[in-house]
Structures are given as structure tokens and as C-alpha cells.
PDB file of C-alpha atoms in Angstrom:
ATOM      1  CA  UNK O 369       0.000   0.000   0.000  1.00 58.00           C
ATOM      2  CA  UNK O 370       2.818   2.392   0.874  1.00 56.00           C
ATOM      3  CA  UNK O 371       4.541   1.658  -2.450  1.00 58.00           C
ATOM      4  CA  UNK O 372       1.274   2.221  -4.311  1.00 55.00           C
ATOM      5  CA  UNK O 373       0.725   5.514  -2.498  1.00 54.00           C
ATOM      6  CA  UNK O 374       4.298   6.539  -3.346  1.00 54.00           C
ATOM      7  CA  UNK O 375       3.747   5.849  -7.037  1.00 48.00           C
ATOM      8  CA  UNK O 376       0.461   7.772  -6.932  1.00 52.00           C
ATOM      9  CA  UNK O 377       2.266  10.758  -5.405  1.00 51.00           C
ATOM     10  CA  UNK O 378       4.962  10.624  -8.089  1.00 59.00           C
ATOM     11  CA  UNK O 379       2.296  10.479 -10.796  1.00 62.00           C
ATOM     12  CA  UNK O 380       0.460  13.426  -9.228  1.00 60.00           C
ATOM     13  CA  UNK O 381       3.680  15.466  -9.033  1.00 59.00           C
ATOM     14  CA  UNK O 382       4.400  14.753 -12.705  1.00 66.00           C
ATOM     15  CA  UNK O 383       0.859  15.721 -13.639  1.00 65.00           C
ATOM     16  CA  UNK O 384       1.237  19.030 -11.786  1.00 63.00           C
ATOM     17  CA  UNK O 385       4.542  19.751 -13.542  1.00 67.00           C
ATOM     18  CA  UNK O 386       3.094  18.864 -16.946  1.00 66.00           C
ATOM     19  CA  UNK O 387       0.093  21.078 -16.255  1.00 64.00           C
ATOM     20  CA  UNK O 388       2.400  23.975 -15.350  1.00 66.00           C
ATOM     21  CA  UNK O 389       4.312  23.458 -18.612  1.00 70.00           C
ATOM     22  CA  UNK O 390       1.108  23.442 -20.644  1.00 68.00           C
ATOM     23  CA  UNK O 391      -0.325  26.519 -18.921  1.00 68.00           C
ATOM     24  CA  UNK O 392       2.903  28.502 -19.400  1.00 71.00           C
ATOM     25  CA  UNK O 393       3.166  27.554 -23.070  1.00 67.00           C
ATOM     26  CA  UNK O 394      -0.509  28.321 -23.685  1.00 65.00           C
ATOM     27  CA  UNK O 395      -0.317  31.735 -22.000  1.00 71.00           C
ATOM     28  CA  UNK O 396       2.797  32.555 -23.997  1.00 68.00           C
ATOM     29  CA  UNK O 397       1.030  31.633 -27.218  1.00 67.00           C
ATOM     30  CA  UNK O 398      -2.024  33.729 -26.273  1.00 65.00           C
ATOM     31  CA  UNK O 399       0.170  36.801 -25.775  1.00 68.00           C
ATOM     32  CA  UNK O 400       1.993  36.199 -29.050  1.00 66.00           C
ATOM     33  CA  UNK O 401      -1.315  35.744 -30.899  1.00 62.00           C
ATOM     34  CA  UNK O 402      -2.431  39.143 -29.630  1.00 59.00           C
ATOM     35  CA  UNK O 403       0.690  40.706 -31.094  1.00 55.00           C
ATOM     36  CA  UNK O 404       0.255  38.689 -34.308  1.00 56.00           C
ATOM     37  CA  UNK O 405       3.544  36.839 -33.966  1.00 58.00           C
ATOM     38  CA  UNK O 406       4.171  33.805 -36.157  1.00 55.00           C
ATOM     39  CA  UNK O 407       2.836  30.391 -35.160  1.00 57.00           C
ATOM     40  CA  UNK O 408       4.961  28.435 -32.667  1.00 84.00           C
ATOM     41  CA  UNK O 409       7.145  31.457 -31.839  1.00 87.00           C
ATOM     42  CA  UNK O 410       7.265  30.710 -28.113  1.00 88.00           C
ATOM     43  CA  UNK O 411       7.839  27.000 -28.738  1.00 90.00           C
ATOM     44  CA  UNK O 412      10.774  27.709 -31.042  1.00 94.00           C
ATOM     45  CA  UNK O 413      12.254  30.236 -28.610  1.00 95.00           C
ATOM     46  CA  UNK O 414      11.970  27.667 -25.807  1.00 94.00           C
ATOM     47  CA  UNK O 415      13.743  25.005 -27.875  1.00 96.00           C
ATOM     48  CA  UNK O 416      16.489  27.380 -29.029  1.00 98.00           C
ATOM     49  CA  UNK O 417      17.005  28.488 -25.414  1.00 98.00           C
ATOM     50  CA  UNK O 418      17.297  24.881 -24.292  1.00 98.00           C
ATOM     51  CA  UNK O 419      19.795  23.996 -27.033  1.00 98.00           C
ATOM     52  CA  UNK O 420      21.894  27.116 -26.427  1.00 98.00           C
ATOM     53  CA  UNK O 421      21.954  26.434 -22.686  1.00 98.00           C
ATOM     54  CA  UNK O 422      22.953  22.804 -23.164  1.00 98.00           C
ATOM     55  CA  UNK O 423      25.720  23.607 -25.638  1.00 98.00           C
ATOM     56  CA  UNK O 424      26.949  26.398 -23.348  1.00 98.00           C
ATOM     57  CA  UNK O 425      27.415  23.859 -20.565  1.00 97.00           C
ATOM     58  CA  UNK O 426      24.585  24.693 -18.180  1.00 98.00           C
ATOM     59  CA  UNK O 427      23.277  21.881 -16.007  1.00 96.00           C
ATOM     60  CA  UNK O 428      20.365  19.829 -17.274  1.00 95.00           C
ATOM     61  CA  UNK O 429      18.150  21.347 -14.572  1.00 93.00           C
ATOM     62  CA  UNK O 430      19.104  24.862 -15.740  1.00 96.00           C
ATOM     63  CA  UNK O 431      18.533  23.923 -19.382  1.00 96.00           C
ATOM     64  CA  UNK O 432      15.099  22.550 -18.610  1.00 93.00           C
ATOM     65  CA  UNK O 433      14.276  25.564 -16.438  1.00 93.00           C
ATOM     66  CA  UNK O 434      14.928  28.075 -19.208  1.00 96.00           C
ATOM     67  CA  UNK O 435      13.009  25.906 -21.663  1.00 94.00           C
ATOM     68  CA  UNK O 436      10.006  26.049 -19.333  1.00 90.00           C
ATOM     69  CA  UNK O 437      10.355  29.738 -18.432  1.00 92.00           C
ATOM     70  CA  UNK O 438      11.166  31.345 -21.790  1.00 93.00           C
ATOM     71  CA  UNK O 439       7.675  31.058 -23.355  1.00 90.00           C
ATOM     72  CA  UNK O 440       6.662  33.853 -20.965  1.00 89.00           C
ATOM     73  CA  UNK O 441       9.377  36.264 -22.170  1.00 93.00           C
ATOM     74  CA  UNK O 442       6.883  38.671 -23.757  1.00 90.00           C
ATOM     75  CA  UNK O 443       3.971  38.271 -21.342  1.00 89.00           C
ATOM     76  CA  UNK O 444       4.254  41.991 -20.545  1.00 91.00           C
ATOM     77  CA  UNK O 445       2.945  42.771 -24.030  1.00 89.00           C
ATOM     78  CA  UNK O 446      -0.473  42.182 -22.529  1.00 86.00           C
ATOM     79  CA  UNK O 447      -0.169  45.743 -21.220  1.00 89.00           C
ATOM     80  CA  UNK O 448       0.812  47.317 -24.558  1.00 90.00           C
ATOM     81  CA  UNK O 449      -1.849  48.811 -26.888  1.00 89.00           C
ATOM     82  CA  UNK O 450      -2.490  46.730 -30.016  1.00 85.00           C
ATOM     83  CA  UNK O 451      -1.986  49.776 -32.231  1.00 89.00           C
ATOM     84  CA  UNK O 452       1.644  49.789 -31.119  1.00 90.00           C
ATOM     85  CA  UNK O 453       2.118  46.009 -31.049  1.00 85.00           C
ATOM     86  CA  UNK O 454       0.887  45.549 -34.609  1.00 83.00           C
ATOM     87  CA  UNK O 455       2.030  48.753 -36.253  1.00 86.00           C
ATOM     88  CA  UNK O 456       3.463  47.768 -39.670  1.00 83.00           C
ATOM     89  CA  UNK O 457       5.747  50.796 -39.916  1.00 86.00           C
ATOM     90  CA  UNK O 458       8.567  52.109 -37.741  1.00 88.00           C
ATOM     91  CA  UNK O 459       7.533  53.091 -34.221  1.00 91.00           C
ATOM     92  CA  UNK O 460       7.842  56.704 -33.159  1.00 94.00           C
ATOM     93  CA  UNK O 461      10.138  57.534 -30.247  1.00 94.00           C
ATOM     94  CA  UNK O 462       7.126  57.733 -27.921  1.00 95.00           C
ATOM     95  CA  UNK O 463       5.686  54.439 -29.204  1.00 95.00           C
ATOM     96  CA  UNK O 464       9.010  52.660 -28.813  1.00 94.00           C
ATOM     97  CA  UNK O 465       9.289  53.931 -25.246  1.00 95.00           C
ATOM     98  CA  UNK O 466       5.808  52.542 -24.562  1.00 95.00           C
ATOM     99  CA  UNK O 467       6.780  49.210 -26.148  1.00 94.00           C
ATOM    100  CA  UNK O 468       9.828  48.983 -23.887  1.00 96.00           C
ATOM    101  CA  UNK O 469       7.513  48.903 -20.881  1.00 96.00           C
ATOM    102  CA  UNK O 470       6.586  45.304 -21.683  1.00 94.00           C
ATOM    103  CA  UNK O 471       9.795  44.071 -20.028  1.00 96.00           C
ATOM    104  CA  UNK O 472       8.966  45.631 -16.669  1.00 96.00           C
ATOM    105  CA  UNK O 473       5.273  44.738 -16.934  1.00 94.00           C
ATOM    106  CA  UNK O 474       6.192  41.104 -17.536  1.00 92.00           C
ATOM    107  CA  UNK O 475       8.600  41.117 -14.611  1.00 95.00           C
ATOM    108  CA  UNK O 476       5.983  42.599 -12.304  1.00 93.00           C
ATOM    109  CA  UNK O 477       3.460  39.938 -13.337  1.00 88.00           C
ATOM    110  CA  UNK O 478       5.838  37.013 -12.895  1.00 89.00           C
ATOM    111  CA  UNK O 479       8.033  38.050  -9.971  1.00 91.00           C
ATOM    112  CA  UNK O 480       5.300  37.698  -7.365  1.00 88.00           C
ATOM    113  CA  UNK O 481       5.690  33.917  -7.359  1.00 84.00           C
ATOM    114  CA  UNK O 482       8.309  31.959  -5.413  1.00 85.00           C
ATOM    115  CA  UNK O 483       8.137  29.021  -7.853  1.00 84.00           C
ATOM    116  CA  UNK O 484      11.436  28.419  -9.617  1.00 87.00           C
ATOM    117  CA  UNK O 485       9.857  28.421 -13.087  1.00 88.00           C
ATOM    118  CA  UNK O 486       8.111  31.727 -12.491  1.00 87.00           C
ATOM    119  CA  UNK O 487      11.214  33.309 -10.948  1.00 92.00           C
ATOM    120  CA  UNK O 488      13.230  32.271 -13.996  1.00 94.00           C
ATOM    121  CA  UNK O 489      10.472  33.561 -16.282  1.00 93.00           C
ATOM    122  CA  UNK O 490      10.560  36.906 -14.468  1.00 95.00           C
ATOM    123  CA  UNK O 491      14.297  37.206 -15.138  1.00 97.00           C
ATOM    124  CA  UNK O 492      13.842  36.361 -18.805  1.00 97.00           C
ATOM    125  CA  UNK O 493      10.952  38.801 -19.194  1.00 96.00           C
ATOM    126  CA  UNK O 494      12.940  41.620 -17.603  1.00 98.00           C
ATOM    127  CA  UNK O 495      16.301  41.057 -19.272  1.00 98.00           C
ATOM    128  CA  UNK O 496      15.778  39.614 -22.760  1.00 98.00           C
ATOM    129  CA  UNK O 497      16.170  43.084 -24.338  1.00 98.00           C
ATOM    130  CA  UNK O 498      19.352  43.949 -22.457  1.00 98.00           C
ATOM    131  CA  UNK O 499      22.491  44.167 -24.604  1.00 98.00           C
ATOM    132  CA  UNK O 500      26.007  42.953 -23.883  1.00 98.00           C
ATOM    133  CA  UNK O 501      27.331  46.501 -24.464  1.00 98.00           C
ATOM    134  CA  UNK O 502      24.883  48.052 -21.992  1.00 98.00           C
ATOM    135  CA  UNK O 503      22.763  49.820 -24.596  1.00 98.00           C
ATOM    136  CA  UNK O 504      19.663  47.704 -24.038  1.00 98.00           C
ATOM    137  CA  UNK O 505      16.611  48.124 -21.811  1.00 97.00           C
ATOM    138  CA  UNK O 506      15.036  48.425 -19.295  1.00 97.00           C
ATOM    139  CA  UNK O 507      17.987  48.545 -16.874  1.00 97.00           C
ATOM    140  CA  UNK O 508      20.940  49.137 -19.188  1.00 98.00           C
ATOM    141  CA  UNK O 509      22.785  46.117 -17.817  1.00 98.00           C
ATOM    142  CA  UNK O 510      26.011  45.041 -19.518  1.00 98.00           C
ATOM    143  CA  UNK O 511      28.098  41.897 -19.889  1.00 98.00           C
ATOM    144  CA  UNK O 512      27.740  39.276 -17.204  1.00 97.00           C
ATOM    145  CA  UNK O 513      25.603  41.599 -15.088  1.00 98.00           C
ATOM    146  CA  UNK O 514      22.889  40.268 -17.387  1.00 98.00           C
ATOM    147  CA  UNK O 515      21.717  36.892 -16.098  1.00 98.00           C
ATOM    148  CA  UNK O 516      22.716  33.990 -18.348  1.00 98.00           C
ATOM    149  CA  UNK O 517      19.011  33.275 -18.893  1.00 98.00           C
ATOM    150  CA  UNK O 518      18.526  36.835 -20.169  1.00 98.00           C
ATOM    151  CA  UNK O 519      21.531  36.543 -22.487  1.00 98.00           C
ATOM    152  CA  UNK O 520      20.348  33.226 -23.888  1.00 98.00           C
ATOM    153  CA  UNK O 521      16.779  34.460 -24.397  1.00 98.00           C
ATOM    154  CA  UNK O 522      18.077  37.560 -26.210  1.00 98.00           C
ATOM    155  CA  UNK O 523      19.826  35.388 -28.795  1.00 98.00           C
ATOM    156  CA  UNK O 524      16.902  32.977 -29.135  1.00 98.00           C
ATOM    157  CA  UNK O 525      14.263  35.704 -29.499  1.00 96.00           C
ATOM    158  CA  UNK O 526      16.172  37.655 -32.147  1.00 97.00           C
ATOM    159  CA  UNK O 527      17.110  34.482 -34.040  1.00 97.00           C
ATOM    160  CA  UNK O 528      13.461  33.498 -34.291  1.00 95.00           C
ATOM    161  CA  UNK O 529      12.300  37.039 -35.127  1.00 93.00           C
ATOM    162  CA  UNK O 530      14.762  37.310 -38.009  1.00 96.00           C
ATOM    163  CA  UNK O 531      13.933  33.877 -39.418  1.00 95.00           C
ATOM    164  CA  UNK O 532      10.194  34.543 -39.654  1.00 91.00           C
ATOM    165  CA  UNK O 533       7.771  37.137 -40.973  1.00 85.00           C
ATOM    166  CA  UNK O 534       6.667  39.912 -38.649  1.00 80.00           C
ATOM    167  CA  UNK O 535       4.103  42.647 -39.236  1.00 72.00           C
ATOM    168  CA  UNK O 536       6.943  45.060 -39.967  1.00 73.00           C
ATOM    169  CA  UNK O 537       9.332  42.796 -41.953  1.00 83.00           C
ATOM    170  CA  UNK O 538       9.706  39.730 -44.143  1.00 90.00           C
ATOM    171  CA  UNK O 539      11.699  36.713 -42.980  1.00 93.00           C
ATOM    172  CA  UNK O 540      15.438  36.938 -43.619  1.00 96.00           C
ATOM    173  CA  UNK O 541      17.378  34.188 -45.373  1.00 95.00           C
ATOM    174  CA  UNK O 542      19.772  32.243 -43.164  1.00 96.00           C
ATOM    175  CA  UNK O 543      22.954  33.799 -44.572  1.00 97.00           C
ATOM    176  CA  UNK O 544      21.690  37.256 -43.667  1.00 97.00           C
ATOM    177  CA  UNK O 545      20.768  36.082 -40.161  1.00 97.00           C
ATOM    178  CA  UNK O 546      24.237  34.603 -39.673  1.00 97.00           C
ATOM    179  CA  UNK O 547      25.876  37.836 -40.830  1.00 98.00           C
ATOM    180  CA  UNK O 548      23.799  39.899 -38.392  1.00 98.00           C
ATOM    181  CA  UNK O 549      24.881  37.745 -35.458  1.00 98.00           C
ATOM    182  CA  UNK O 550      28.513  37.978 -36.544  1.00 98.00           C
ATOM    183  CA  UNK O 551      28.254  41.764 -36.643  1.00 98.00           C
ATOM    184  CA  UNK O 552      26.467  41.994 -33.285  1.00 98.00           C
ATOM    185  CA  UNK O 553      28.682  39.506 -31.434  1.00 98.00           C
ATOM    186  CA  UNK O 554      30.167  41.230 -28.397  1.00 98.00           C
ATOM    187  CA  UNK O 555      27.948  44.289 -28.798  1.00 98.00           C
ATOM    188  CA  UNK O 556      24.308  43.221 -28.776  1.00 98.00           C
ATOM    189  CA  UNK O 557      24.945  39.594 -27.840  1.00 98.00           C
ATOM    190  CA  UNK O 558      27.258  37.544 -25.628  1.00 98.00           C
ATOM    191  CA  UNK O 559      30.009  36.475 -28.059  1.00 98.00           C
ATOM    192  CA  UNK O 560      30.255  33.016 -26.463  1.00 98.00           C
ATOM    193  CA  UNK O 561      26.583  32.371 -27.177  1.00 98.00           C
ATOM    194  CA  UNK O 562      26.903  33.676 -30.731  1.00 98.00           C
ATOM    195  CA  UNK O 563      29.773  31.255 -31.294  1.00 98.00           C
ATOM    196  CA  UNK O 564      27.607  28.411 -30.006  1.00 98.00           C
ATOM    197  CA  UNK O 565      24.756  29.438 -32.301  1.00 98.00           C
ATOM    198  CA  UNK O 566      26.849  29.835 -35.436  1.00 98.00           C
ATOM    199  CA  UNK O 567      29.014  26.772 -34.913  1.00 97.00           C
ATOM    200  CA  UNK O 568      25.909  24.556 -35.028  1.00 96.00           C
ATOM    201  CA  UNK O 569      23.594  26.778 -37.069  1.00 97.00           C
ATOM    202  CA  UNK O 570      22.072  23.841 -38.957  1.00 96.00           C
ATOM    203  CA  UNK O 571      20.949  22.268 -35.686  1.00 97.00           C
ATOM    204  CA  UNK O 572      19.307  25.506 -34.609  1.00 97.00           C
ATOM    205  CA  UNK O 573      17.743  25.947 -38.038  1.00 96.00           C
ATOM    206  CA  UNK O 574      16.252  22.457 -37.712  1.00 97.00           C
ATOM    207  CA  UNK O 575      14.086  23.825 -34.883  1.00 97.00           C
ATOM    208  CA  UNK O 576      12.503  26.168 -37.434  1.00 93.00           C
ATOM    209  CA  UNK O 577      11.820  23.144 -39.623  1.00 92.00           C
ATOM    210  CA  UNK O 578      10.244  21.199 -36.762  1.00 94.00           C
ATOM    211  CA  UNK O 579       7.932  24.072 -35.788  1.00 91.00           C
ATOM    212  CA  UNK O 580       7.115  25.952 -39.000  1.00 86.00           C
ATOM    213  CA  UNK O 581       5.238  29.257 -38.978  1.00 75.00           C
TER     214      UNK O 581
END
């Protein structure tokens, strides 16, 4: 009986974890649908984050944590007007400033929880637009002051954005994407992560093939 109860508890714990995963992914997709992002954007970002983390040498627990947390990276867009989210032309200075608020809004939504997934998601939401050179937002962090999860999510989010259509741009071909990351290595992005991405670019591109827009 004790063994049976133990197995039931394990099954219940797994069910709770799987439910958390599904809820997080679904909420991420809802937010992205509102901003008219391409299909499977949050899934692809999660898989790219996981692969980057694994190839960078993070522990399996850390790799799985960022995979679970990263779908919520843009949850703060729920507080941004649709006219700004879906504007097909260049944002004005005032509109861009309003758009930048989504990082802090997302952090404020997610940081209230003590659950490890939500705490990681809060970090990703807050820091995925920070730049290695300190010119990003919202805090202007630089280098390794940016959490590794934020640095990884920055690469994954931009990689996916460039590879797919957005309301303001057509998808780039892979050679152009590679060239952009080469140019931005050590300025926008952590150069170590860029090296990881470009050294196995076909493996990362296969994620786009597995989850097409």
C-alpha cells in the first residue's frame, strides 16, 4: 500500500509539472497571438534556449528551467496597446518607449511567485532586451551583469524574429541572419553564445523546420 501511495504521489507530481508546462506555453502563445507573432514562436524560442543552454554547458536542470520559463518572455505585451504592437511601420520615439515597458510589466506579473519556473520567467521577461554593451533596456545592464538566462533568451528571441515574418518585416534568409549575429557579437549579444549558435547553425535551423510558422 505504501509503495502504491508513493507511485500515486509521483504520478500526481508529474501531472502538476506537466500542467504547469502546458499553462505557461498556452499563456505565452495567447500573448503572441495578440501581437500577431508567427505560429509556434514561443515553442521555437523555448527550444532554441534549451539547445543554447545545453551547448553552453549549463546543467540539465538549468537547461530545462529556461526551456520552461522562456515562453513567458513577452507576457508583458499584454499591457501594450495593439496599435503599437501591430504597427506595420517604424515606431515613433514615444511608441518605442511605450513598447519597452513590456519588459517591466512582464517582470511585475511574474516576480510575485516563489516558484522556480516563475522566478526564472521573471528574469527572462525583464532582461531579454538587455544588450552585452549596456545599450539595451530596461535597466541598461552590460556583460555578465545580465543573467545567463537573459543573455540566452536575447539570442533565441532575435534568431526566431529574423527567421520569420513579422508585421513590420519579411523573414530573412539564413545567410543574412548569420551575418547579423557575426556583426552583433560582443555588442548586442554575448560572443560566447553567438559562437555556439553559429558553430551549429544547422541544428538551430532544424528547430525552425520542426515548428514551422
